[in-house]
Coordinates of C-alpha atoms in Angstrom, one line a residue:
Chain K
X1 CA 98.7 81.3 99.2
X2 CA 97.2 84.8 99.3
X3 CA 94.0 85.7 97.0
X4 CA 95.8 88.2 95.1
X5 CA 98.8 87.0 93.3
X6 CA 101.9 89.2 92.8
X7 CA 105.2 88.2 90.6
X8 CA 108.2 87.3 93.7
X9 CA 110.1 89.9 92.3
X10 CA 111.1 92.2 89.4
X11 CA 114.4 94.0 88.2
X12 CA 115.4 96.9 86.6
X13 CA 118.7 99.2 86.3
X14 CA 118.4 102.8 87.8
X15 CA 116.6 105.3 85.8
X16 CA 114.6 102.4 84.1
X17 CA 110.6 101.7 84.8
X18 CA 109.2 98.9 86.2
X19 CA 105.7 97.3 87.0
X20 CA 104.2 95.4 89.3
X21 CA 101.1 92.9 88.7
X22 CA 98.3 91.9 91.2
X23 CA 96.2 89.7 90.0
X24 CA 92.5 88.6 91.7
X25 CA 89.3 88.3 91.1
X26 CA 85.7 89.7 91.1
X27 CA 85.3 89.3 94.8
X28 CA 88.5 91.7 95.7
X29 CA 89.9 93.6 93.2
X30 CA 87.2 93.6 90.5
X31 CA 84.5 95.7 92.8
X32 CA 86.8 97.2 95.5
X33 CA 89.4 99.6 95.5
X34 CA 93.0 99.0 95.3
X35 CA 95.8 100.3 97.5
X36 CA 99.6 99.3 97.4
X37 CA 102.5 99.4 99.8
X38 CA 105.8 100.2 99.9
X39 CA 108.0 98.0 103.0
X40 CA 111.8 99.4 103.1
X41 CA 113.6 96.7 105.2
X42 CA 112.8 96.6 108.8
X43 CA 110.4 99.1 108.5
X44 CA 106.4 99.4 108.7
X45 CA 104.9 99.7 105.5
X46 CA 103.9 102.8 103.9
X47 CA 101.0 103.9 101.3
X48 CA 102.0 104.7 98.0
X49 CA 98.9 104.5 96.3
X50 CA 95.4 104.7 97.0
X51 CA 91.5 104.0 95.3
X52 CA 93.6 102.6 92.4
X53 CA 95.8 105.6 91.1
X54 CA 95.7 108.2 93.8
X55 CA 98.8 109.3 95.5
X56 CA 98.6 110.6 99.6
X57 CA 100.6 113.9 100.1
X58 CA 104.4 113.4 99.7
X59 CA 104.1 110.2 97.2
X60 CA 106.4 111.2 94.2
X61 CA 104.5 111.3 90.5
X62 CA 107.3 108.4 90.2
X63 CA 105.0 106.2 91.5
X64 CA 101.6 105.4 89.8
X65 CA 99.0 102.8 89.9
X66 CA 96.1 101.6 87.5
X67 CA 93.4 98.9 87.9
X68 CA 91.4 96.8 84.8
X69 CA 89.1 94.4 85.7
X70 CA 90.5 92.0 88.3
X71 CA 93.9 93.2 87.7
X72 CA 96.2 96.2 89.2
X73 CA 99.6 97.7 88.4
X74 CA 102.0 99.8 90.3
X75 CA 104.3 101.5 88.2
X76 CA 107.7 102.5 88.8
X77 CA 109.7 105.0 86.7
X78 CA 113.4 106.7 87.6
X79 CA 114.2 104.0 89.4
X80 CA 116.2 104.9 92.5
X81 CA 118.3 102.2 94.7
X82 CA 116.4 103.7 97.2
X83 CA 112.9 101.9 96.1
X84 CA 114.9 98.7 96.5
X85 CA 111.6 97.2 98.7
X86 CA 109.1 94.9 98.7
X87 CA 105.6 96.1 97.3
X88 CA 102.0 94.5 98.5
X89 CA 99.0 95.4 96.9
X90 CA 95.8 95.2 99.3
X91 CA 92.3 95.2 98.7
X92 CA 88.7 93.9 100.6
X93 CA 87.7 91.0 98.9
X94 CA 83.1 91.2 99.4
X95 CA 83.2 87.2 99.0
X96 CA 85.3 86.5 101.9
X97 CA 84.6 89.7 104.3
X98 CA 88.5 89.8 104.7
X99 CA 91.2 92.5 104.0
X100 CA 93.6 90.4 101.7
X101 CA 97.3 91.7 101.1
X102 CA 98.9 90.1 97.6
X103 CA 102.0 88.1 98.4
X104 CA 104.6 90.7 97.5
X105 CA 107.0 91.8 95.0
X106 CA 110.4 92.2 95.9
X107 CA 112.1 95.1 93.7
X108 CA 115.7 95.0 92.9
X109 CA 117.6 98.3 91.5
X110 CA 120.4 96.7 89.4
Chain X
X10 CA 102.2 114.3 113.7
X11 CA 100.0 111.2 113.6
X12 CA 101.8 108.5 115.8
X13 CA 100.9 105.1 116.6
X14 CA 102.5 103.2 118.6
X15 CA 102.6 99.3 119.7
X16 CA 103.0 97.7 122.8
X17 CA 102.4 94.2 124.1
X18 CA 104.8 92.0 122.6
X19 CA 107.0 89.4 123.8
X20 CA 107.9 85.9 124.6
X21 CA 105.0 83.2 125.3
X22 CA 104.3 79.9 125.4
X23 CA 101.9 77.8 123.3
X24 CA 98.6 78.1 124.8
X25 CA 98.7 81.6 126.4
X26 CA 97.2 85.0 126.3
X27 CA 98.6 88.0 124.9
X28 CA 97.3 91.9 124.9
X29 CA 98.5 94.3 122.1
X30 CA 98.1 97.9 122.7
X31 CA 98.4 100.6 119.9
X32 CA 98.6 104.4 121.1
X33 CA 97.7 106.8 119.0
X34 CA 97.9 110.4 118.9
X35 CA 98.1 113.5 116.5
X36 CA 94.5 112.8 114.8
X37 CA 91.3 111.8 115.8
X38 CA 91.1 108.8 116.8
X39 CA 87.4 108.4 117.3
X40 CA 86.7 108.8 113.8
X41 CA 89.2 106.1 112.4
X42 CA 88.5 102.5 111.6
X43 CA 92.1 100.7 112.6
X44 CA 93.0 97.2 111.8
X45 CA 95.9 94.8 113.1
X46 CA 98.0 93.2 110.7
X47 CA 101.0 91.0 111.1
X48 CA 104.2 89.9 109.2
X49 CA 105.9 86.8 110.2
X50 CA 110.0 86.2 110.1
X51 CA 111.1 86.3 106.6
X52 CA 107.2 86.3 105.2
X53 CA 104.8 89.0 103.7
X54 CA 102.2 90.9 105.2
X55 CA 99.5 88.8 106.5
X56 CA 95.9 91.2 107.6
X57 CA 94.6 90.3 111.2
X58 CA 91.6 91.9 111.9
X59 CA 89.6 95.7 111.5
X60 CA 87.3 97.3 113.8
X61 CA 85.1 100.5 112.7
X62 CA 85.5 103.9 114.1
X63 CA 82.3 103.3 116.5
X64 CA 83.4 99.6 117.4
X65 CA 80.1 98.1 115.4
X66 CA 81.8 96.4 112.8
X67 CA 85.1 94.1 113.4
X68 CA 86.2 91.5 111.2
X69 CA 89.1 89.0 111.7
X70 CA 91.3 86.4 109.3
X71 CA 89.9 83.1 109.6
X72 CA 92.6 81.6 111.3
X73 CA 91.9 83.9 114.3
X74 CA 88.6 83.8 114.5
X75 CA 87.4 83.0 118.1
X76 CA 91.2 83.2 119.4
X77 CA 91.8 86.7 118.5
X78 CA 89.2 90.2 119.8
X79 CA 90.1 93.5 118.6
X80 CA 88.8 96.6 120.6
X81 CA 89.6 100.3 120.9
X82 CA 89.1 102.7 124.1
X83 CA 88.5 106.1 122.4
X84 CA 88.7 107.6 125.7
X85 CA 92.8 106.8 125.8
X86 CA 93.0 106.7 121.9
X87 CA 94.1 103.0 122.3
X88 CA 93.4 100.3 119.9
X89 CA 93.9 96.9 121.3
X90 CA 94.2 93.2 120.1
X91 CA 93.6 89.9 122.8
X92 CA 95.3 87.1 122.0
X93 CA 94.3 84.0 123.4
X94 CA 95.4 80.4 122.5
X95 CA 98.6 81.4 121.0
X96 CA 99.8 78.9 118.7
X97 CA 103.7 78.8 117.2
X98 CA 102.3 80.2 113.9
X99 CA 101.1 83.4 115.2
X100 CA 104.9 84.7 115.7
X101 CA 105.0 87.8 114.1
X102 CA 105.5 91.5 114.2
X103 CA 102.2 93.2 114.7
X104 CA 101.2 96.3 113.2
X105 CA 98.4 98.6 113.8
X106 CA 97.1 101.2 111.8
X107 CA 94.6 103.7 110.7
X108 CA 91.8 103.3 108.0
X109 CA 92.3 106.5 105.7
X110 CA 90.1 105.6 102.8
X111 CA 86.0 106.5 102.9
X112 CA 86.1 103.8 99.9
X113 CA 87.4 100.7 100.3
X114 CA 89.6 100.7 103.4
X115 CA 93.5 101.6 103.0
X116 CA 96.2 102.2 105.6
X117 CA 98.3 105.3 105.7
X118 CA 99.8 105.3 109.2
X119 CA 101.3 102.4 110.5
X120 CA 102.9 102.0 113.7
X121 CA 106.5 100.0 113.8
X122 CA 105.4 96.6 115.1
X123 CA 105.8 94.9 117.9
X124 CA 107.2 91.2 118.1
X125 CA 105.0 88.7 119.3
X126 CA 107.3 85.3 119.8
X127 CA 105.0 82.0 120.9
X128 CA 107.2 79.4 121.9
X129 CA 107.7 76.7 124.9

């Protein structure tokens, strides 16, 4: 049972928006910076998003995130089949001293 | 290019020791914290342990703690993670990779895992 909580998964046709949830708590989110992850099958993950809503070189605008409170979203538009993944949002939680990874969100493109 | 790359892995009884090595190259290594993080079959991402750029500052996942030591050779640009008193539960594929953020830490290069299988 991971510290942050994500939904198991989420669905949407192609060319539709999505979002993602991760919900946590003043010790992680609420006063640390949020990243999120992108893992393709049988690959290594990959940042998508950084310090809440930045994007690293190369990310497409497609992908955007936000953070209020103890909460953070990773949003989704033009959906592709190719983002057919599963997405972790990560943070350091102060309380703990630990890195903490949300359980993960698997995305479906219907 | 920014490379990292694991080695280490394999089969190993209950009980045993294990070293992961993580190459890297194509940056500066030196001035990188790295951390460890593993996924096991079927399961999410699960974070291991981090270790500073100037090896002051590591920090592990309870259940490792004591088991598990994570160190780095800046000299061969090598991260590495001993494993001692595997258990069944540590199978997994073990990732490395490098500490981007100057904020709260975040990952942008990860190597492709190596598979770590505990079992009698």
């Amino acid at each position: 049972q991971s510290v942050l909580t994500q939904p198991p998964s989420v669905s949407a046709a192609p060319g539709q928006k999505v979002t993602i949830s991760c919900s946590g708590s003043s010790s992680n989110i609420g006063n640390n910076y949020v990243s999120w992850y992108q893992q393709l099958p049988g690959t290594a993950p990959k940042l998508l998003i950084y310090d809440n809503d930045k994007r690293p070189s190369g990310i497409p605008d497609r992908f955007s995130g936000s953070k209020s409170g103890t909460s953070a979203t990773l949003g989704i538009t033009g959906l592709q089949t190719g983002d057919e993944a599963d997405y972790y949002c990560g943070t350091w939680d102060s309380s703990l001293s630990v890195w903490v990874f949300g359980g993960g969100t698997k995305l479906t493109v219907l | 290019q920014v490379q990292l790359v694991e080695s280490g892995g394999g089969v190993v009884q209950p009980g045993r020791s294990l070293r992961l090595s993580c190459a890297a190259s194509g940056f500066t290594f030196s001035i990188y914290g790295m951390q460890w993080a593993r996924q096991a079959p079927g399961k999410g991402l699960e974070w291991v342990a981090f270790i500073s750029h100037d090896g002051s500052t590591k920090y592990y996942t309870d259940s490792v703690k004591g088991r598990f030591t994570i160190s780095r050779d800046d000299s061969k640009n090598t991260l590495y993670l001993q494993m001692n008193s595997l258990r069944t539960e540590d199978t997994a594929v073990y990732f490395c990779a490098r500490d981007f953020c100057s904020t709260t830490s975040c990952y942008d290069y990860w190597g492709q895992g190596t598979l770590v299988t505990v079992s009698s």
